[in-house]
Short mmCIF file of C-alpha atoms in Angstrom, two decimals:
data_model
loop_
_atom_site.label_atom_id
_atom_site.label_comp_id
_atom_site.label_asym_id
_atom_site.label_seq_id
_atom_site.Cartn_x
_atom_site.Cartn_y
_atom_site.Cartn_z
CA UNK A 1 -9.63 198.86 106.59
CA UNK A 2 -13.38 198.71 107.10
CA UNK A 3 -14.96 195.43 108.30
CA UNK A 4 -16.89 195.08 105.07
CA UNK A 5 -13.59 194.71 103.18
CA UNK A 6 -11.61 192.82 105.81
CA UNK A 7 -10.91 189.11 106.39
CA UNK A 8 -14.01 188.71 108.61
CA UNK A 9 -16.31 189.91 105.84
CA UNK A 10 -14.39 187.79 103.34
CA UNK A 11 -14.89 184.67 105.51
CA UNK A 12 -18.57 185.49 105.98
CA UNK A 13 -18.96 185.91 102.23
CA UNK A 14 -17.20 182.60 101.55
CA UNK A 15 -19.38 180.87 104.15
CA UNK A 16 -22.55 182.32 102.60
CA UNK A 17 -21.40 181.22 99.14
CA UNK A 18 -20.71 177.70 100.48
CA UNK A 19 -24.13 177.57 102.19
CA UNK A 20 -25.76 178.71 98.95
CA UNK A 21 -23.89 176.06 96.98
CA UNK A 22 -24.84 173.34 99.51
CA UNK A 23 -28.49 174.42 99.40
CA UNK A 24 -28.47 173.89 95.64
CA UNK A 25 -27.01 170.38 95.85
CA UNK A 26 -29.50 167.86 94.53
CA UNK A 27 -31.39 165.91 97.23
CA UNK A 28 -30.18 162.66 95.65
CA UNK A 29 -26.55 163.62 96.34
CA UNK A 30 -27.42 164.24 100.00
CA UNK A 31 -29.09 160.82 100.14
CA UNK A 32 -25.91 159.32 98.66
CA UNK A 33 -23.66 161.09 101.19
CA UNK A 34 -25.88 160.18 104.17
CA UNK A 35 -26.18 156.57 102.97
CA UNK A 36 -22.41 156.21 102.61
CA UNK A 37 -21.90 157.79 106.07
CA UNK A 38 -24.30 155.23 107.57
CA UNK A 39 -22.44 152.39 105.84
CA UNK A 40 -19.10 153.82 107.05
CA UNK A 41 -20.36 154.06 110.65
CA UNK A 42 -21.85 150.56 110.51
CA UNK A 43 -18.48 149.26 109.29
CA UNK A 44 -16.43 151.22 111.88
CA UNK A 45 -18.46 150.29 114.97
CA UNK A 46 -16.72 147.28 116.55
CA UNK B 1 -22.33 176.93 114.67
CA UNK B 2 -25.40 179.18 114.70
CA UNK B 3 -26.19 177.83 111.22
CA UNK B 4 -26.24 174.26 112.67
CA UNK B 5 -28.50 175.40 115.53
CA UNK B 6 -30.82 177.15 113.06
CA UNK B 7 -30.99 174.03 110.89
CA UNK B 8 -31.75 171.86 113.95
CA UNK B 9 -34.52 174.28 115.03
CA UNK B 10 -35.97 174.15 111.54
CA UNK B 11 -35.86 170.40 110.95
CA UNK B 12 -36.09 168.66 114.32
CA UNK B 13 -39.73 169.46 115.24
CA UNK B 14 -41.03 167.94 111.98
CA UNK B 15 -38.69 164.97 112.25
CA UNK B 16 -39.97 164.50 115.82
CA UNK B 17 -43.51 164.40 114.44
CA UNK B 18 -42.47 161.70 111.93
CA UNK B 19 -40.86 159.68 114.76
CA UNK B 20 -44.05 160.02 116.85
CA UNK B 21 -46.23 158.80 113.96
CA UNK B 22 -43.80 155.93 113.28
CA UNK B 23 -43.82 154.83 116.94
CA UNK B 24 -47.63 154.96 117.15
CA UNK B 25 -47.84 152.91 113.92
CA UNK B 26 -45.35 150.33 115.27
CA UNK B 27 -47.17 149.99 118.60
CA UNK B 28 -50.66 149.88 117.07
CA UNK B 29 -49.73 147.38 114.35
CA UNK B 30 -47.76 145.00 116.61
CA UNK B 31 -50.73 143.15 118.13
CA UNK B 32 -52.75 143.01 114.89
CA UNK B 33 -51.80 140.11 112.62
CA UNK B 34 -51.37 141.19 108.99
CA UNK B 35 -51.44 144.93 109.72
CA UNK B 36 -48.34 146.61 108.32
CA UNK B 37 -46.82 149.43 110.42
CA UNK B 38 -45.58 151.00 107.16
CA UNK B 39 -49.05 151.38 105.64
CA UNK B 40 -50.46 152.35 109.05
CA UNK B 41 -47.84 155.14 109.25
CA UNK B 42 -48.95 156.39 105.81
CA UNK B 43 -52.62 156.20 106.90
CA UNK B 44 -52.03 158.07 110.20
CA UNK B 45 -50.17 160.81 108.33
CA UNK B 46 -52.84 161.06 105.61
CA UNK B 47 -55.75 161.17 108.08
CA UNK B 48 -53.89 163.74 110.21
CA UNK B 49 -53.05 166.10 107.35
CA UNK B 50 -56.57 165.98 105.91
CA UNK B 51 -58.30 166.48 109.30
CA UNK B 52 -56.04 168.99 111.06
CA UNK B 53 -53.20 169.81 108.63
CA UNK B 54 -49.49 170.00 109.35
CA UNK B 55 -48.52 172.82 111.75
CA UNK B 56 -46.06 175.36 110.31
CA UNK B 57 -43.35 174.42 112.83
CA UNK B 58 -43.38 170.81 111.57
CA UNK B 59 -43.37 171.44 107.81
CA UNK B 60 -39.62 171.59 107.03
CA UNK B 61 -38.89 168.35 108.92
CA UNK B 62 -42.00 166.59 107.60
CA UNK B 63 -41.00 167.55 104.05
CA UNK B 64 -37.75 165.62 104.59
CA UNK B 65 -39.68 162.41 103.80
CA UNK B 66 -38.43 162.43 100.20
CA UNK B 67 -34.81 162.58 101.40
CA UNK B 68 -35.46 159.82 103.95
CA UNK B 69 -36.98 157.63 101.23
CA UNK B 70 -33.89 158.11 99.04
CA UNK B 71 -31.58 157.34 102.00
CA UNK B 72 -33.59 154.14 102.58
CA UNK B 73 -33.20 153.17 98.92
CA UNK B 74 -29.45 153.90 98.96
CA UNK B 75 -29.09 151.65 102.03
CA UNK B 76 -31.27 148.98 100.43
CA UNK B 77 -28.37 148.46 98.02
CA UNK B 78 -26.62 146.59 100.86
CA UNK B 79 -29.34 143.89 100.85
CA UNK B 80 -29.16 143.05 97.16
CA UNK B 81 -26.91 140.34 95.81
CA UNK B 82 -25.34 141.16 92.45
CA UNK B 83 -25.89 137.65 91.06
CA UNK B 84 -29.60 137.88 91.90
CA UNK B 85 -29.75 141.31 90.26
CA UNK B 86 -27.99 139.96 87.17
CA UNK B 87 -30.55 137.16 87.00
CA UNK B 88 -33.66 139.36 87.24
CA UNK B 89 -32.27 142.71 85.99
CA UNK B 90 -32.72 142.21 82.21
CA UNK B 91 -36.31 140.97 82.62
CA UNK B 92 -37.13 143.90 84.92
CA UNK B 93 -35.59 146.39 82.51
CA UNK B 94 -37.56 145.00 79.54
CA UNK B 95 -40.80 145.17 81.56
CA UNK B 96 -39.93 148.70 82.78
CA UNK B 97 -39.32 149.96 79.22
CA UNK B 98 -42.56 148.31 78.03
CA UNK B 99 -44.71 149.71 80.87
CA UNK B 100 -43.21 153.21 80.61
CA UNK B 101 -43.78 153.25 76.82
CA UNK B 102 -47.33 151.91 77.21
CA UNK B 103 -48.18 154.35 80.02
CA UNK B 104 -46.86 157.34 78.05
CA UNK B 105 -48.70 156.28 74.88
CA UNK B 106 -52.06 155.64 76.58
CA UNK B 107 -52.08 158.94 78.51
CA UNK B 108 -50.82 160.97 75.51
CA UNK B 109 -53.49 159.54 73.16
CA UNK B 110 -56.38 159.82 75.66
CA UNK B 111 -55.44 163.34 76.77
CA UNK B 112 -55.24 164.54 73.12
CA UNK B 113 -58.78 163.16 72.66
CA UNK B 114 -60.01 165.14 75.66
CA UNK B 115 -60.78 168.78 74.74
CA UNK B 116 -60.39 169.97 78.36
CA UNK B 117 -56.76 168.77 78.71
CA UNK B 118 -54.08 171.03 77.28
CA UNK B 119 -51.40 169.06 75.29
CA UNK B 120 -48.60 170.26 77.61
CA UNK B 121 -50.57 169.26 80.71
CA UNK B 122 -51.30 165.92 79.00
CA UNK B 123 -47.56 165.31 78.56
CA UNK B 124 -46.93 166.06 82.26
CA UNK B 125 -49.72 163.63 83.20
CA UNK B 126 -48.17 161.02 80.90
CA UNK B 127 -44.72 161.43 82.51
CA UNK B 128 -46.18 161.31 86.03
CA UNK B 129 -48.25 158.19 85.33
CA UNK B 130 -45.74 156.48 83.05
CA UNK B 131 -42.43 157.02 84.80
CA UNK B 132 -42.16 158.11 88.42
CA UNK B 133 -44.88 160.41 89.67
CA UNK B 134 -44.41 164.06 90.52
CA UNK B 135 -40.61 164.05 90.05
CA UNK B 136 -41.02 162.81 86.44
CA UNK B 137 -43.71 165.40 85.77
CA UNK B 138 -41.33 168.07 87.16
CA UNK B 139 -38.41 166.83 85.01
CA UNK B 140 -40.53 166.90 81.84
CA UNK B 141 -42.00 170.30 82.85
CA UNK B 142 -38.42 171.67 82.91
CA UNK B 143 -37.54 170.10 79.57
CA UNK B 144 -40.61 171.49 77.73
CA UNK B 145 -40.92 174.80 79.68
CA UNK B 146 -44.38 173.96 81.06
CA UNK B 147 -45.77 176.45 83.53
CA UNK B 148 -46.30 175.97 87.27
CA UNK B 149 -50.10 175.63 87.06
CA UNK B 150 -49.81 172.75 84.57
CA UNK B 151 -47.31 171.00 86.84
CA UNK B 152 -49.61 171.49 89.86
CA UNK B 153 -52.50 170.04 87.78
CA UNK B 154 -50.47 166.90 86.92
CA UNK B 155 -49.04 166.59 90.45
CA UNK B 156 -52.56 166.75 91.98
CA UNK B 157 -53.76 163.91 89.77
CA UNK B 158 -50.68 161.78 90.53
CA UNK B 159 -51.11 162.28 94.31
CA UNK B 160 -54.78 161.21 94.08
CA UNK B 161 -53.74 157.95 92.38
CA UNK B 162 -50.89 157.46 94.87
CA UNK B 163 -53.53 157.46 97.62
CA UNK B 164 -55.87 155.12 95.70
CA UNK B 165 -53.15 152.61 94.74
CA UNK B 166 -51.77 152.54 98.31
CA UNK B 167 -55.08 150.95 99.32
CA UNK B 168 -55.96 149.06 96.10
CA UNK B 169 -52.68 147.25 95.39
CA UNK B 170 -52.34 145.47 98.77
CA UNK B 171 -56.05 144.57 98.61
CA UNK B 172 -55.77 143.09 95.09
CA UNK B 173 -52.52 141.36 96.06
CA UNK B 174 -54.26 139.71 99.03
CA UNK B 175 -57.33 138.82 96.95
CA UNK B 176 -55.22 137.11 94.29
CA UNK B 177 -52.82 135.68 96.91
CA UNK B 178 -49.89 137.03 94.90
CA UNK B 179 -46.44 135.79 95.93
CA UNK B 180 -44.15 138.51 97.35
CA UNK B 181 -41.98 138.74 94.22
CA UNK B 182 -44.99 139.11 91.92
CA UNK B 183 -46.66 141.75 94.08
CA UNK B 184 -43.38 143.68 94.40
CA UNK B 185 -42.69 143.67 90.65
CA UNK B 186 -46.29 144.64 89.87
CA UNK B 187 -46.27 147.56 92.36
CA UNK B 188 -42.90 148.76 91.02
CA UNK B 189 -44.07 148.57 87.40
CA UNK B 190 -47.58 149.97 87.73
CA UNK B 191 -47.72 152.40 90.68
CA UNK B 192 -46.78 156.00 89.95
CA UNK B 193 -44.55 157.37 92.74
CA UNK B 194 -41.55 155.66 94.34
CA UNK B 195 -42.72 156.14 97.95
CA UNK B 196 -46.10 154.43 97.64
CA UNK B 197 -44.69 151.62 95.46
CA UNK B 198 -41.96 150.78 98.00
CA UNK B 199 -44.47 151.15 100.89
CA UNK B 200 -46.82 148.60 99.31
CA UNK B 201 -43.87 146.27 98.68
CA UNK B 202 -42.32 146.43 102.16
CA UNK B 203 -45.75 146.18 103.78
CA UNK B 204 -46.07 142.73 102.18
CA UNK B 205 -42.56 141.63 103.17
CA UNK B 206 -38.86 142.26 102.57
CA UNK B 207 -38.75 140.35 99.25
CA UNK B 208 -41.75 142.25 97.90
CA UNK B 209 -40.11 145.49 99.06
CA UNK B 210 -36.83 144.72 97.30
CA UNK B 211 -38.54 143.76 94.04
CA UNK B 212 -40.87 146.77 94.18
CA UNK B 213 -37.84 149.04 94.64
CA UNK B 214 -35.85 147.37 91.86
CA UNK B 215 -38.75 147.54 89.38
CA UNK B 216 -39.44 151.16 90.33
CA UNK B 217 -35.75 152.13 90.02
CA UNK B 218 -35.66 150.52 86.55
CA UNK B 219 -38.56 152.81 85.57
CA UNK B 220 -37.06 155.86 87.32
CA UNK B 221 -33.78 155.39 85.44
CA UNK B 222 -35.67 156.06 82.18
CA UNK B 223 -36.71 159.57 83.22
CA UNK B 224 -33.68 161.19 81.56
CA UNK B 225 -34.45 159.57 78.20
CA UNK B 226 -38.16 160.44 78.49
CA UNK B 227 -37.44 164.09 79.42
CA UNK B 228 -34.99 164.39 76.49
CA UNK B 229 -37.51 162.81 74.08
CA UNK B 230 -40.15 165.32 75.18
CA UNK B 231 -37.67 168.21 74.75
CA UNK B 232 -37.04 167.05 71.15
CA UNK B 233 -40.75 166.49 70.46
CA UNK B 234 -41.60 170.00 71.70
CA UNK B 235 -38.61 171.51 69.83
CA UNK B 236 -36.88 172.61 73.04
CA UNK B 237 -33.76 170.45 72.99
CA UNK B 238 -31.37 173.43 73.15
CA UNK B 239 -27.96 172.92 71.56
CA UNK B 240 -28.70 169.78 69.51
CA UNK B 241 -27.29 166.47 70.71
CA UNK B 242 -25.30 168.18 73.50
CA UNK B 243 -28.58 169.61 74.85
CA UNK B 244 -30.22 166.18 74.65
CA UNK B 245 -27.25 164.59 76.48
CA UNK B 246 -27.43 167.23 79.23
CA UNK B 247 -31.18 166.55 79.67
CA UNK B 248 -30.64 162.76 79.85
CA UNK B 249 -27.89 163.06 82.49
CA UNK B 250 -29.46 166.02 84.32
CA UNK B 251 -32.78 164.27 84.93
CA UNK B 252 -31.30 161.00 86.25
CA UNK B 253 -32.04 160.50 89.96
CA UNK B 254 -28.72 161.10 91.78
CA UNK B 255 -29.47 158.66 94.61
CA UNK B 256 -29.00 155.84 92.08
CA UNK B 257 -25.25 156.56 92.40
CA UNK B 258 -25.42 155.91 96.16
CA UNK B 259 -27.56 152.81 95.64
CA UNK B 260 -25.00 151.33 93.21
CA UNK B 261 -22.03 152.28 95.46
CA UNK B 262 -23.60 150.70 98.56
CA UNK B 263 -24.52 147.58 96.56
CA UNK B 264 -20.89 147.36 95.35
CA UNK B 265 -19.49 147.78 98.89
CA UNK B 266 -21.79 145.08 100.29
CA UNK B 267 -21.15 142.66 97.42
CA UNK B 268 -17.37 143.07 97.76
CA UNK B 269 -17.81 141.55 101.22
CA UNK B 270 -16.49 144.62 103.09
CA UNK B 271 -19.39 144.59 105.57
CA UNK B 272 -19.65 141.98 108.33
CA UNK B 273 -23.07 140.42 109.07
CA UNK B 274 -23.29 142.68 112.16
CA UNK B 275 -22.54 145.78 110.05
CA UNK B 276 -25.13 144.69 107.45
CA UNK B 277 -27.69 144.26 110.24
CA UNK B 278 -26.97 147.84 111.41
CA UNK B 279 -27.39 149.19 107.86
CA UNK B 280 -30.66 147.22 107.58
CA UNK B 281 -31.97 148.70 110.82
CA UNK B 282 -31.24 152.27 109.69
CA UNK B 283 -32.84 151.53 106.29
CA UNK B 284 -35.99 150.17 107.98
CA UNK B 285 -36.32 153.33 110.08
CA UNK B 286 -35.58 155.62 107.12
CA UNK B 287 -38.44 153.91 105.22
CA UNK B 288 -40.81 154.03 108.21
CA UNK B 289 -40.18 157.76 108.78
CA UNK B 290 -40.39 158.41 105.02
CA UNK B 291 -43.79 156.71 104.84
CA UNK B 292 -45.10 158.69 107.83
CA UNK B 293 -44.06 161.86 105.95
CA UNK B 294 -45.53 160.49 102.71
CA UNK B 295 -48.91 160.26 104.48
CA UNK B 296 -48.56 163.88 105.59
CA UNK B 297 -48.03 164.89 101.95
CA UNK B 298 -51.29 163.28 100.76
CA UNK B 299 -53.52 166.37 100.99
CA UNK B 300 -56.72 165.68 99.10
CA UNK B 301 -58.39 169.14 99.30
CA UNK B 302 -56.41 170.73 96.39
CA UNK B 303 -57.39 167.79 94.17
CA UNK B 304 -60.98 169.07 93.81
CA UNK B 305 -59.63 171.67 91.39
CA UNK B 306 -58.06 169.18 88.97
CA UNK B 307 -61.38 168.06 87.45
CA UNK B 308 -62.63 164.74 86.16
CA UNK B 309 -60.92 164.56 82.75
CA UNK B 310 -57.33 163.97 83.98
CA UNK B 311 -58.62 161.51 86.59
CA UNK B 312 -60.48 159.55 83.86
CA UNK B 313 -57.45 159.58 81.52
CA UNK B 314 -54.92 158.53 84.15
CA UNK B 315 -57.37 156.01 85.65
CA UNK B 316 -57.80 154.37 82.22
CA UNK B 317 -54.01 154.20 81.86
CA UNK B 318 -53.58 152.68 85.31
CA UNK B 319 -56.31 150.09 84.64
CA UNK B 320 -54.95 149.02 81.23
CA UNK B 321 -51.17 149.23 81.83
CA UNK B 322 -51.57 147.97 85.40
CA UNK B 323 -53.44 144.88 84.18
CA UNK B 324 -50.78 144.13 81.55
CA UNK B 325 -48.03 144.66 84.15
CA UNK B 326 -49.82 142.29 86.54
CA UNK B 327 -50.07 139.59 83.87
CA UNK B 328 -46.39 140.05 82.95
CA UNK B 329 -45.32 139.96 86.63
CA UNK B 330 -47.36 136.78 87.18
CA UNK B 331 -45.84 135.14 84.10
CA UNK B 332 -42.19 136.17 84.68
CA UNK B 333 -41.84 136.39 88.48
#
């Protein structure tokens, strides 16, 4: 089986699709995720 | 892994520039009584970008200022008490609806009277001045299929007034000795973009900053309704009420979800005072870096192309609606 059809190419394709999807996520959602991460870290630090 | 390294290479130089500006602003403002490091950070960025520009290597990171501002607003949710919000929320919402409606009406009428302003460009100017700056103009541009040049025309005018109001509002506030709450509500109701309005508020103090943000968020939350109304008015609402619903939801700022979630977490008492102090510290730095980047986005050279007519129309709207908003803020807050 050629590389372009194999599991490596499949993983690379999936990763590119994920990156593309993430790039399209609205900035406001990123702000929400980062804000909640900060709150989670602030809560978890003893 | 290489993707993470690439992203770091892309973003870190510009973020480093924002940190450098923020540190210089902090150090320079510390010994001067009454000088706000937040406004100084905006000023350093604005002077820098208009004198020497932003180097290409710093652009991606410097452009992250809008994300940093939204992170700061999400974290600000931790400072707000729900009972206080319940007490002032209805009044703020009424004032936000009134100022948005008045701002839209004034700019729409004046721009239709001006032969050099195209009706579509006039609507983008109205959204930018009435609701929340460039992001509102962009949301309405999508809903009425305006072209890029009309959006750039409206955005240029909004940025000019962002720069003017960043200087004028603190000066008028000091002249009238406005209390923090009044100044904050006025800035949130009358200034165009979220960044400058919150900068003016936090420069005056934490209470002014909170009220400026709340008043501005109340206006921002109306963008979906305004974009949908424009789509209907221009006959571009797509599949009837479903299309209108999609426009209303689609145009809502997503960071409002984070703001509400963080406010809920804090008000449920899940965060200790030490944890709240840590969240506060990160929010303060997110705002400071955001305002340094905001200054770097205030390029005045492209504004020469916008012409006098939109400046006169938007200036008249700011003067009239801003005065009414000031009187309302003085009476109610």
